[in-house]
């Protein structure tokens, strides 16, 4: 799938593995493999050689690279720093910090992630698009 084919098809609500299409995209917690719905994912963040995949209550790991995920995920998943991609449909609030990274909070979760100043405007733009699409 090319980066230009990142639309919101029915596959975007499907399993992570089916959407991204390669066995290295499997999600793990220890030795157990999981098959998650993309819409359950809050954000992805790098940690050592793994990518942590955060849901509201859990964390899974994948070896997929962040730049690969960025190309494969639907457009409502957005890069927000060098080390994170988030699901803009799960954002509850953004605490803007002019001097440093802003803090993003999620719907129905205690988890937070930081958005760097370089990505802040793109995030706000995507949030506005999401809001507009809901109203239509």
C-alpha positions as semicolon CSV with decimal commas, in nm:
position;residue;x (nm);y (nm);z (nm)
1;X;0,000;0,000;0,000
2;X;0,139;0,339;-0,089
3;X;0,137;0,647;0,133
4;X;-0,121;0,802;-0,099
5;X;-0,364;0,517;-0,035
6;X;-0,421;0,590;0,334
7;X;-0,796;0,643;0,315
8;X;-1,046;0,528;0,572
9;X;-1,164;0,205;0,419
10;X;-1,341;-0,075;0,602
11;X;-0,997;-0,226;0,660
12;X;-0,908;0,061;0,893
13;X;-1,144;-0,085;1,151
14;X;-1,004;-0,434;1,099
15;X;-0,728;-0,618;1,274
16;X;-0,389;-0,452;1,298
17;X;-0,220;-0,739;1,117
18;X;-0,469;-0,746;0,831
19;X;-0,438;-0,370;0,780
20;X;-0,060;-0,359;0,781
21;X;-0,016;-0,693;0,605
22;X;0,314;-0,838;0,726
23;X;0,393;-1,094;0,994
24;X;0,635;-0,858;1,172
25;X;0,330;-0,641;1,245
26;X;0,199;-0,896;1,489
27;X;0,139;-0,755;1,834
28;X;0,286;-0,928;2,136
29;X;0,275;-0,915;2,510
30;X;0,543;-1,153;2,628
31;X;0,509;-1,472;2,424
32;X;0,139;-1,421;2,348
33;X;0,032;-1,286;2,010
34;X;-0,268;-1,050;1,992
35;X;-0,496;-0,929;1,715
36;X;-0,625;-0,581;1,794
37;X;-0,877;-0,361;1,623
38;X;-0,702;-0,044;1,500
39;X;-0,967;0,172;1,659
40;X;-0,870;0,037;2,003
41;X;-0,518;0,178;1,965
42;X;-0,449;0,515;2,128
43;X;-0,090;0,562;2,016
44;X;0,238;0,404;1,912
45;X;0,571;0,503;2,067
46;X;0,928;0,386;2,029
47;X;1,119;0,217;2,308
48;X;1,454;0,058;2,224
49;X;1,405;-0,181;1,929
50;X;1,032;-0,218;1,989
51;X;0,730;-0,003;1,923
52;X;0,489;0,007;2,217
53;X;0,126;-0,006;2,108
54;X;-0,097;0,159;2,368
55;X;-0,465;0,086;2,420
56;X;-0,672;0,247;2,696
57;X;-0,570;-0,015;2,950
58;X;-0,280;-0,212;2,804
59;X;0,052;-0,203;2,617
60;X;0,160;-0,440;2,341
61;X;0,478;-0,452;2,133
62;X;0,557;-0,479;1,763
63;X;0,885;-0,473;1,572
64;X;0,732;-0,266;1,293
65;X;0,922;0,062;1,241
66;X;0,741;0,387;1,317
67;X;0,802;0,525;0,968
68;X;0,651;0,207;0,819
69;X;0,344;0,240;1,040
70;X;0,309;0,603;0,939
71;X;0,279;0,496;0,574
72;X;0,039;0,209;0,639
73;X;-0,204;0,346;0,894
74;X;-0,522;0,537;0,801
75;X;-0,491;0,916;0,787
76;X;-0,648;0,971;1,131
77;X;-0,328;0,822;1,276
78;X;-0,079;1,108;1,284
79;X;0,291;1,144;1,364
80;X;0,321;1,380;1,664
81;X;0,693;1,351;1,741
82;X;1,001;1,162;1,625
83;X;0,897;0,881;1,856
84;X;0,514;0,868;1,846
85;X;0,204;0,832;1,626
86;X;-0,143;0,879;1,773
87;X;-0,502;0,799;1,683
88;X;-0,661;1,143;1,651
89;X;-1,008;0,991;1,697
90;X;-0,918;0,905;2,057
91;X;-0,788;1,247;2,165
92;X;-0,977;1,404;2,455
93;X;-0,765;1,716;2,515
94;X;-0,439;1,888;2,428
95;X;-0,261;2,095;2,692
96;X;-0,063;2,346;2,488
97;X;0,282;2,442;2,609
98;X;0,447;2,718;2,409
99;X;0,796;2,655;2,547
100;X;0,802;2,275;2,525
101;X;0,604;1,971;2,411
102;X;0,228;1,979;2,460
103;X;0,046;1,699;2,642
104;X;-0,229;1,492;2,476
105;X;-0,490;1,310;2,686
106;X;-0,718;1,036;2,557
107;X;-1,085;0,948;2,586
108;X;-1,155;0,691;2,860
109;X;-0,789;0,653;2,957
110;X;-0,538;0,789;3,205
111;X;-0,261;0,771;2,944
112;X;-0,085;1,073;2,802
113;X;0,164;1,135;2,521
114;X;0,366;1,439;2,421
115;X;0,331;1,622;2,090
116;X;0,637;1,818;1,984
117;X;0,611;2,180;1,872
118;X;0,704;2,080;1,516
119;X;0,396;1,857;1,486
120;X;0,147;2,061;1,690
121;X;-0,013;2,253;1,400
122;X;-0,063;1,935;1,196
123;X;-0,234;1,773;1,495
124;X;-0,469;2,067;1,546
125;X;-0,550;2,066;1,174
126;X;-0,633;1,693;1,181
127;X;-0,846;1,738;1,493
128;X;-1,042;2,012;1,314
129;X;-1,090;1,784;1,011
130;X;-1,215;1,504;1,237
131;X;-1,462;1,743;1,399
132;X;-1,583;1,868;1,060
133;X;-1,631;1,513;0,932
134;X;-1,838;1,420;1,239
135;X;-2,070;1,713;1,177
136;X;-2,136;1,620;0,813
